[in-house]
PDB file of C-alpha atoms in Angstrom:
ATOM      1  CA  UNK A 174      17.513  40.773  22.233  1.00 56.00           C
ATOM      2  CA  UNK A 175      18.856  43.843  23.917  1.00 82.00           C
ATOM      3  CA  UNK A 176      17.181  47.364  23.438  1.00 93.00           C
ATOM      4  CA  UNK A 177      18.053  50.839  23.548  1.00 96.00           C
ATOM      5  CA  UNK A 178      19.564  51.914  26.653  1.00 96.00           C
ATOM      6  CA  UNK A 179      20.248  54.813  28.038  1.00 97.00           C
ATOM      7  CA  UNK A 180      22.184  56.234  31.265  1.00 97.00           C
ATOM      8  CA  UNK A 181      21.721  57.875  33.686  1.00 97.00           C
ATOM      9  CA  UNK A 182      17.994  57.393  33.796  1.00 96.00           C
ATOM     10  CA  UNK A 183      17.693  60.310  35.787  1.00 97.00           C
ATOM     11  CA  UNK A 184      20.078  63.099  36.050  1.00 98.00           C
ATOM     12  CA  UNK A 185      19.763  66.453  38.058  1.00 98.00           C
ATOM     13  CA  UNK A 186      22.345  69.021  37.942  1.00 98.00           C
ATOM     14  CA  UNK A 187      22.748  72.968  39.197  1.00 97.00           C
ATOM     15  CA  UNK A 188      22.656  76.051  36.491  1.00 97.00           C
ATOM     16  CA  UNK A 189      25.934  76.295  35.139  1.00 97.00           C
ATOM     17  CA  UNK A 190      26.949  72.545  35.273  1.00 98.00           C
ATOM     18  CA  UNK A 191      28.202  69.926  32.309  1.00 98.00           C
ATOM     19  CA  UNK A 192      26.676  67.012  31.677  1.00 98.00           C
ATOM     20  CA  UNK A 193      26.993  63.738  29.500  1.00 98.00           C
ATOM     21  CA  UNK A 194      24.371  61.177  28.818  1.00 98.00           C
ATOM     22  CA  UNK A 195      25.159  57.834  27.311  1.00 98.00           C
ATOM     23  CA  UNK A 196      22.639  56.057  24.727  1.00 98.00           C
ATOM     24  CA  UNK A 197      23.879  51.853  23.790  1.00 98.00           C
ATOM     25  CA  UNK A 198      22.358  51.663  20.616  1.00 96.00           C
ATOM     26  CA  UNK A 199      21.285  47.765  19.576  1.00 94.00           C
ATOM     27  CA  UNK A 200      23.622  46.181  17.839  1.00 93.00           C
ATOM     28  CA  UNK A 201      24.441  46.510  14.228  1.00 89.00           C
ATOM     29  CA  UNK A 202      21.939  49.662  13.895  1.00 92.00           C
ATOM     30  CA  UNK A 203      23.533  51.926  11.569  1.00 90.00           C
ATOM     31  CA  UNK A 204      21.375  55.018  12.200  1.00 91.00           C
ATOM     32  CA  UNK A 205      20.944  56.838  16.127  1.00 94.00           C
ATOM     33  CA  UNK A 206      19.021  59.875  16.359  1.00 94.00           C
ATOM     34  CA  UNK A 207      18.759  62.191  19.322  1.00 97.00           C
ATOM     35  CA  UNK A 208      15.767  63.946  20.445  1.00 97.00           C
ATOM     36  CA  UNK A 209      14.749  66.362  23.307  1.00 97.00           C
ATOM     37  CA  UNK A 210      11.334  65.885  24.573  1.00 95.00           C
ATOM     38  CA  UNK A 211       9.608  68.481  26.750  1.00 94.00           C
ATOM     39  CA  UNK A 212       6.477  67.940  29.154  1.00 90.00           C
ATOM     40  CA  UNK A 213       3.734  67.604  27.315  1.00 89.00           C
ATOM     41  CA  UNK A 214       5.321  67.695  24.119  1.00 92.00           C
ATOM     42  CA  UNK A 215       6.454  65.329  21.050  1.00 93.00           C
ATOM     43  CA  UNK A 216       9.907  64.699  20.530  1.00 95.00           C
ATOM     44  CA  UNK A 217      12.170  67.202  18.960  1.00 95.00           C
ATOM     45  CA  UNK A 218      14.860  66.257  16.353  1.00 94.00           C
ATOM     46  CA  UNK A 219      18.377  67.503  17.744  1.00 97.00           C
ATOM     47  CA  UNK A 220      20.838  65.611  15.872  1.00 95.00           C
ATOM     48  CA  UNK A 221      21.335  62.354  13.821  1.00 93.00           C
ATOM     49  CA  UNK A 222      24.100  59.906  12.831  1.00 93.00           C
ATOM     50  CA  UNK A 223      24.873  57.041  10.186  1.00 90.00           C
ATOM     51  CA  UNK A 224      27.432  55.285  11.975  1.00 93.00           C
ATOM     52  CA  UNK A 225      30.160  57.569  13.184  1.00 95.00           C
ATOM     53  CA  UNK A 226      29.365  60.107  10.842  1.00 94.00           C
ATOM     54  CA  UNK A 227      27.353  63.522  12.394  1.00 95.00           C
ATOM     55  CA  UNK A 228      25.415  63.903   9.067  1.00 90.00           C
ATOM     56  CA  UNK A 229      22.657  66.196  10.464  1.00 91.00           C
ATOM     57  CA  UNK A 230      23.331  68.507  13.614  1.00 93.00           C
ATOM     58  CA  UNK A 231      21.075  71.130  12.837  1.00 92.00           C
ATOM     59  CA  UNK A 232      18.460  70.702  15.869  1.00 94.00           C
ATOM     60  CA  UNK A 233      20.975  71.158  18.679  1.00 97.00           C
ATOM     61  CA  UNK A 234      19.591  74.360  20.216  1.00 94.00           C
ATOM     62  CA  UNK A 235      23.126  75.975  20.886  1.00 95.00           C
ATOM     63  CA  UNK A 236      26.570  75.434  20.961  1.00 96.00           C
ATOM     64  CA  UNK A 237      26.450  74.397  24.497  1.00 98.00           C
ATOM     65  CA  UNK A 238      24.837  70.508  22.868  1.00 98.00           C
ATOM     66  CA  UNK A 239      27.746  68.568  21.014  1.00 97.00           C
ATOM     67  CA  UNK A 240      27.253  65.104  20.453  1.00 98.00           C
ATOM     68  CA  UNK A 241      29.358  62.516  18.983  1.00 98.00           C
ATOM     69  CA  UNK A 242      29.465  58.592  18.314  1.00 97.00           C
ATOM     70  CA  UNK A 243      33.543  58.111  17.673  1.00 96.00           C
ATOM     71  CA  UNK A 244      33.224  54.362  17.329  1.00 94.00           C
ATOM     72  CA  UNK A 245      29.723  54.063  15.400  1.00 93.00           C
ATOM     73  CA  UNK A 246      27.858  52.218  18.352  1.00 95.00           C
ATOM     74  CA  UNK A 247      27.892  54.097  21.673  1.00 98.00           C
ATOM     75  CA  UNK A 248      26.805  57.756  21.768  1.00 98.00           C
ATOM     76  CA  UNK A 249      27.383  60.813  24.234  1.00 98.00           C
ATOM     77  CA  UNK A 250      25.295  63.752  24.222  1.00 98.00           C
ATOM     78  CA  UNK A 251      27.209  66.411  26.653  1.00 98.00           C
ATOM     79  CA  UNK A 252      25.695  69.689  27.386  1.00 98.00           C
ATOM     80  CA  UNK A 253      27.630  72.236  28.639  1.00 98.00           C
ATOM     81  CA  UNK A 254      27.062  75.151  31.203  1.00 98.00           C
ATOM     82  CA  UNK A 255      23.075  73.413  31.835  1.00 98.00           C
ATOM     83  CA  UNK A 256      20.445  75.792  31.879  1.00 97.00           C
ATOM     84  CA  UNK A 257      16.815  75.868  33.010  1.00 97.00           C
ATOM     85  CA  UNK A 258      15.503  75.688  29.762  1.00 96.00           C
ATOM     86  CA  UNK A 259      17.744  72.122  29.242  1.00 97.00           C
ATOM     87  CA  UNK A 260      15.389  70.504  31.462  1.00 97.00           C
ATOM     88  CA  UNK A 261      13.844  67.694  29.258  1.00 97.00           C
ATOM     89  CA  UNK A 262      13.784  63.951  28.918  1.00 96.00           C
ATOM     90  CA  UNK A 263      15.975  63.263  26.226  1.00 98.00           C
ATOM     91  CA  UNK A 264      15.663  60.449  23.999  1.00 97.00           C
ATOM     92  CA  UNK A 265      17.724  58.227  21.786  1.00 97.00           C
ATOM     93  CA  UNK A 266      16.948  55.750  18.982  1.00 95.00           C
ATOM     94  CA  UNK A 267      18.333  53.679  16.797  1.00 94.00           C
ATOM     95  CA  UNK A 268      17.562  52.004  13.709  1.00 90.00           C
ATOM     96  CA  UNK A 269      18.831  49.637  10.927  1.00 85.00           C
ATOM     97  CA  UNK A 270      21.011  49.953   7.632  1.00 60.00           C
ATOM     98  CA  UNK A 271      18.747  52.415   5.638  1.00 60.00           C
ATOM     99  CA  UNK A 272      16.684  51.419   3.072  1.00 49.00           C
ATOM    100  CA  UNK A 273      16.096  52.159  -0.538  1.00 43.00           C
ATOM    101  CA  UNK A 274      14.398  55.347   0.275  1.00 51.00           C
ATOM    102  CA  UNK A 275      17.705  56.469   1.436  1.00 51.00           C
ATOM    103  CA  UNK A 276      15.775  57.322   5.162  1.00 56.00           C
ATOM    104  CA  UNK A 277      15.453  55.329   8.576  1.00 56.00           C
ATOM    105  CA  UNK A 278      12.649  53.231   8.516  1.00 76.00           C
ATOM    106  CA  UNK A 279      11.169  52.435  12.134  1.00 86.00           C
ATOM    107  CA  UNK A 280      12.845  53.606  14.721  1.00 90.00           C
ATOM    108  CA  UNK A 281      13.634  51.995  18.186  1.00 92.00           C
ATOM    109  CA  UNK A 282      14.147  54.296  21.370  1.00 95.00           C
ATOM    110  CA  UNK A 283      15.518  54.183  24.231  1.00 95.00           C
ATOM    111  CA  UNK A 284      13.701  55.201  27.827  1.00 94.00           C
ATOM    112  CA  UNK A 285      15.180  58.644  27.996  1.00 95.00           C
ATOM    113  CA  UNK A 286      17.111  60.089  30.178  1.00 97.00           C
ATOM    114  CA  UNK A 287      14.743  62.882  32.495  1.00 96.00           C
ATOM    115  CA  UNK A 288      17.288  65.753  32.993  1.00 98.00           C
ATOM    116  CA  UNK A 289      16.410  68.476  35.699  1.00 98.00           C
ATOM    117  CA  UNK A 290      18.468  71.445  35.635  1.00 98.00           C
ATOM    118  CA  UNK A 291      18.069  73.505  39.280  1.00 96.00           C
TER     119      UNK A 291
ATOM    120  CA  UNK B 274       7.578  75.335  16.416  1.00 49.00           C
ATOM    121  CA  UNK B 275       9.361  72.834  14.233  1.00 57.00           C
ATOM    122  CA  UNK B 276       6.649  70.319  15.279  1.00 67.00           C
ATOM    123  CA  UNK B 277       3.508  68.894  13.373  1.00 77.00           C
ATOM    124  CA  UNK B 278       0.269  69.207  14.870  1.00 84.00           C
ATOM    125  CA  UNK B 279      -2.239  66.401  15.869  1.00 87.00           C
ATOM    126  CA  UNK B 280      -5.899  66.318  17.116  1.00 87.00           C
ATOM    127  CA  UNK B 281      -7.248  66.145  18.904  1.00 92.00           C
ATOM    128  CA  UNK B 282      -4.821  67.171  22.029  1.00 92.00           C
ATOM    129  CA  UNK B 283      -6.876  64.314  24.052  1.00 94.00           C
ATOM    130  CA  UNK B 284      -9.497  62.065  23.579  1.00 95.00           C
ATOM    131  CA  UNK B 285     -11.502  60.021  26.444  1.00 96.00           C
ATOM    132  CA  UNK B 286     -13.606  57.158  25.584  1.00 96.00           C
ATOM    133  CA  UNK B 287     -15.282  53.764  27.059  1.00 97.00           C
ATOM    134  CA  UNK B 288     -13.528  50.713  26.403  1.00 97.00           C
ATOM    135  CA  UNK B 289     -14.852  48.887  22.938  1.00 97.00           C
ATOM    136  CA  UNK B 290     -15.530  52.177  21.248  1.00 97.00           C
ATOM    137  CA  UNK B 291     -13.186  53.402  18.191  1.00 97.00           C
ATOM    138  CA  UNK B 292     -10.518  55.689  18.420  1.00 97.00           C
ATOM    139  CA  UNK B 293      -9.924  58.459  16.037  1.00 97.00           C
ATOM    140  CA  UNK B 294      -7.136  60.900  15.686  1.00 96.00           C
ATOM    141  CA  UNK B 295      -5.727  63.172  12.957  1.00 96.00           C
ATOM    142  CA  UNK B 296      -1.927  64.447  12.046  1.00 95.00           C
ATOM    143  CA  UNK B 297      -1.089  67.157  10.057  1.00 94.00           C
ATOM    144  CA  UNK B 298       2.252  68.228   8.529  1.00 92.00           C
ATOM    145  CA  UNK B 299       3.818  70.831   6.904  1.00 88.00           C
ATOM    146  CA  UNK B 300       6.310  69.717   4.262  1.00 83.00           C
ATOM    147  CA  UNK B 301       6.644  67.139   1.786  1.00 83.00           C
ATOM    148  CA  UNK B 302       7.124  63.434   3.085  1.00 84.00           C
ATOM    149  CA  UNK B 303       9.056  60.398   2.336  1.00 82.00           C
ATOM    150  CA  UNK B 304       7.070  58.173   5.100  1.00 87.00           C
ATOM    151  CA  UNK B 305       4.970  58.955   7.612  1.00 92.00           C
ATOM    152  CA  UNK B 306       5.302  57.083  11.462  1.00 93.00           C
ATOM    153  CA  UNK B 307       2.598  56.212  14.432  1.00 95.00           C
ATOM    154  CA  UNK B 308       4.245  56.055  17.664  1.00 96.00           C
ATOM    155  CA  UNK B 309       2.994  54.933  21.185  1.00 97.00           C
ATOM    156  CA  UNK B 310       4.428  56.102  24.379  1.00 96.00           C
ATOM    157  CA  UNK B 311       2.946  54.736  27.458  1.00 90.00           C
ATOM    158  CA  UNK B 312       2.928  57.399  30.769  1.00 78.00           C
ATOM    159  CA  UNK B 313       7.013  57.523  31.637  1.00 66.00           C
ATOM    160  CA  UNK B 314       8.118  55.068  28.923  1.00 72.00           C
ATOM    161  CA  UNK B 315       9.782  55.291  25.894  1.00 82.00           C
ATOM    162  CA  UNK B 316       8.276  55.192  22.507  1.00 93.00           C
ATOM    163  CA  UNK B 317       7.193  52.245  20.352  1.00 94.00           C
ATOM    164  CA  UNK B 318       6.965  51.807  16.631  1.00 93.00           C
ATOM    165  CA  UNK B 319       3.581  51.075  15.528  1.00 95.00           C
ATOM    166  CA  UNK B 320       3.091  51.472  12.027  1.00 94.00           C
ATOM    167  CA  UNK B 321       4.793  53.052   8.963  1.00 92.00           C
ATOM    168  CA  UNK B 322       3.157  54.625   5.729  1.00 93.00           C
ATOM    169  CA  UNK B 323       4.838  55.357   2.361  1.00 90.00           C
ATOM    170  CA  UNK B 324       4.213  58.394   0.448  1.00 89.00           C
ATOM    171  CA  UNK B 325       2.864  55.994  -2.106  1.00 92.00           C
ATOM    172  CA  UNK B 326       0.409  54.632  -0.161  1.00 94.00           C
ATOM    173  CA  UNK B 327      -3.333  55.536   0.836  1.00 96.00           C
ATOM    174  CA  UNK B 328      -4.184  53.245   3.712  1.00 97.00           C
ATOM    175  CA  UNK B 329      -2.178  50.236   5.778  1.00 96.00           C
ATOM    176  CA  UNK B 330      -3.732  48.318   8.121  1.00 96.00           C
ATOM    177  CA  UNK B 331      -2.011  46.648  10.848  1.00 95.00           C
ATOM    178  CA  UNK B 332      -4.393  43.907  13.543  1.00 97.00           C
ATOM    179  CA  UNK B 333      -6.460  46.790  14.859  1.00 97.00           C
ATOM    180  CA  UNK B 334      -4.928  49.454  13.869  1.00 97.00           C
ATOM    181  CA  UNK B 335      -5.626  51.483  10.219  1.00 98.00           C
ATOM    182  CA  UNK B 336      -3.578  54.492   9.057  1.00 98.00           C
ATOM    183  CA  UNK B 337      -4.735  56.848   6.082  1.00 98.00           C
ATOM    184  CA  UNK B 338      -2.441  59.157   4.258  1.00 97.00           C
ATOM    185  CA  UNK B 339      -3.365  61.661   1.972  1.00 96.00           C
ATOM    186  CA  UNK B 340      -0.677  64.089   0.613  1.00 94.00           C
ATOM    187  CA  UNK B 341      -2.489  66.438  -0.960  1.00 94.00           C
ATOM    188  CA  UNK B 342      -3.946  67.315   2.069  1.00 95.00           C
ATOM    189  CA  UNK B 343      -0.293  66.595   4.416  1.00 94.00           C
ATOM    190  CA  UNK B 344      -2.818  64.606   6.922  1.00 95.00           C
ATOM    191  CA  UNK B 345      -2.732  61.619   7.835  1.00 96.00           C
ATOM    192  CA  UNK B 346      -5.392  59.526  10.541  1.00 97.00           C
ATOM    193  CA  UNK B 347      -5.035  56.813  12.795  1.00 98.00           C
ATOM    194  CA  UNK B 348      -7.927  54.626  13.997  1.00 98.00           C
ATOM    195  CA  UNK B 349      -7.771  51.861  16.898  1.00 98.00           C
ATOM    196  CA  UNK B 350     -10.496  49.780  16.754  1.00 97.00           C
ATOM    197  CA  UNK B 351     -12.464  47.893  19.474  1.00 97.00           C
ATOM    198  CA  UNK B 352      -9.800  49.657  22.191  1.00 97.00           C
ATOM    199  CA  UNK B 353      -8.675  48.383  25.168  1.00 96.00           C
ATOM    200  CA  UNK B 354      -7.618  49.857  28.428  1.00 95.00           C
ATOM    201  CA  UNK B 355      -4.171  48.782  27.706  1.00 94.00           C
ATOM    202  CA  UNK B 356      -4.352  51.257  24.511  1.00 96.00           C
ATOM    203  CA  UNK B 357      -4.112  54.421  27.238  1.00 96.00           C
ATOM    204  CA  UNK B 358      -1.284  56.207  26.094  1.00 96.00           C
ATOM    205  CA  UNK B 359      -0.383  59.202  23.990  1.00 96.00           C
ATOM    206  CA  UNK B 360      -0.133  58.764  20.191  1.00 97.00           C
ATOM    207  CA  UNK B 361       2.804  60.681  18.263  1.00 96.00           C
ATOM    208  CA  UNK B 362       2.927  60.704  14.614  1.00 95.00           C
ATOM    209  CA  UNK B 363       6.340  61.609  12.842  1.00 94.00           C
ATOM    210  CA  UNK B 364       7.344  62.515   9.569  1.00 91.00           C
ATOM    211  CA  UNK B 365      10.704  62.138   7.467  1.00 83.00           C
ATOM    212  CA  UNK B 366      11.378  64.690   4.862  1.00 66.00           C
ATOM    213  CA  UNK B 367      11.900  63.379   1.388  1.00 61.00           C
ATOM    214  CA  UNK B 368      15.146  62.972  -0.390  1.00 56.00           C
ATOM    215  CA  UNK B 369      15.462  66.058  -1.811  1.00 67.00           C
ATOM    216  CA  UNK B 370      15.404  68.372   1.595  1.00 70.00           C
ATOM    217  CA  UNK B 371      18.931  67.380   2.166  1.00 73.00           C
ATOM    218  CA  UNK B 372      18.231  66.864   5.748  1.00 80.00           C
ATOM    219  CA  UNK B 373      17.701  63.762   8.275  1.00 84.00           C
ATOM    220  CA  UNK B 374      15.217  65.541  10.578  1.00 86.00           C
ATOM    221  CA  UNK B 375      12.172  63.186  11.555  1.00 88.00           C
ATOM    222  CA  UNK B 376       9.422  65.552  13.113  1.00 90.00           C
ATOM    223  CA  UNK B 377       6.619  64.382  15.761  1.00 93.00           C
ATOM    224  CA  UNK B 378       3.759  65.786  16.356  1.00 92.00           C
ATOM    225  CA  UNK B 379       2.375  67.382  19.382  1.00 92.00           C
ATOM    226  CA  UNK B 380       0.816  64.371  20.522  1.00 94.00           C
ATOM    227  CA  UNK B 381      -3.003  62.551  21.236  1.00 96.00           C
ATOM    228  CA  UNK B 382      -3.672  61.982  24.835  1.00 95.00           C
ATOM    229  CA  UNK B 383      -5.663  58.675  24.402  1.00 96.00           C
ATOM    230  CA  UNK B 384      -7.678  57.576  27.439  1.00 96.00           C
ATOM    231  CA  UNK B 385      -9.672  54.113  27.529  1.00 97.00           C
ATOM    232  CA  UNK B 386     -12.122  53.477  30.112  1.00 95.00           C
ATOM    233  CA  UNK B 387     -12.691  50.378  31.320  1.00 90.00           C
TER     234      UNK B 387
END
């Protein structure tokens, strides 16, 4: 079946712009995380949630990152006023109905969306 | 940083040979991830360990956990060229942290030769 996908692959934008990138979950997945992941780096946690619900938020680096997921499938991260330091490939993933543990179990990602910020 | 730490940072070796490389973490765990991510690509799953659990194999990959010392290993075996890639380990905070935050390591730089 379908993946994770994400658009725009690749975004560029000037200092001071907005932007929104779009992650399509696969279907039925009740959990979507969001990550930022910088050159060279792992992925870092920015914000997860359990359907529509924004249960953990506490990775966004400022209040220019809001995300939200109003229907529980689709998901928009926007970024406001981009700066320099956005630049990233940002990553979502998705995964199913959590288990006993109460936790995501594997996760499935999406390619990313490489955002430059000039 | 927020971020675990792996090691080492890269690792070079002839097609065949073994593949070692180590994670360590700073809080207390629920599970404990191996991920794969091929140059430009996403990442993909490769094997998941429970607190409660010492060693997993999966074809030729084995993972070790031990808790005591927040480490955990991961060891291809027999690699392949196709195994090039950089190796990410993640953690999920047990139930009691009140939070959702999965956190990845800093990454293996895995290099096969053929």
């Amino acid at each position: 079946g379908a993946g994770v996908s994400q658009s725009p692959r690749y975004k560029v934008a000037k200092r001071g712009q907005d932007v929104a990138l779009r992650c399509d979950p696969i279907s039925g997945h009740v959990s979507l995380f969001w990550y930022q992941q910088a050159l060279g780096q792992g992925p870092e946690f920015l914000t997860y949630f359990q359907n529509e619900a924004q249960l953990d938020k506490s990775g966004l680096p400022s209040d220019r990152f809001f995300a939200e997921r109003p229907e529980g499938s689709v998901s928009t991260l926007k970024i406001q006023r981009t700066q320099q330091e956005d630049s990233a490939v940002y990553l979502c993933a998705s995964s199913l109905a959590l288990g006993t543990s109460g936790r995501a179990g594997e996760q499935f990602f999406g390619p990313g969306t490489r955002l430059t910020v000039l | 940083s927020q971020q675990g730490e792996e090691d080492p940072q890269a690792l070079s070796i002839q097609e065949g040979e073994n593949a070692t490389m180590n994670c360590s973490y700073k809080t207390s765990i629920n599970n404990l991830q191996w991920y794969r991510q091929n140059s430009g690509r996403g990442l993909v799953h490769l094997i998941l360990i429970r607190s409660n659990e010492r060693e997993k194999h999966s074809g030729r990959l084995r993972v070790t956990l031990d808790t005591s010392k927040k480490s955990s290993s991961l060891l291809i075996t027999a690699s392949r060229a196709a195994d090039t890639a950089s190796y990410f380990c993640a953690t999920d905070p047990d139930l009691g942290s009140g939070t959702y935050k999965y956190i990845f390591g800093t990454g293996t730089r895995l290099k096969v030769l053929a």
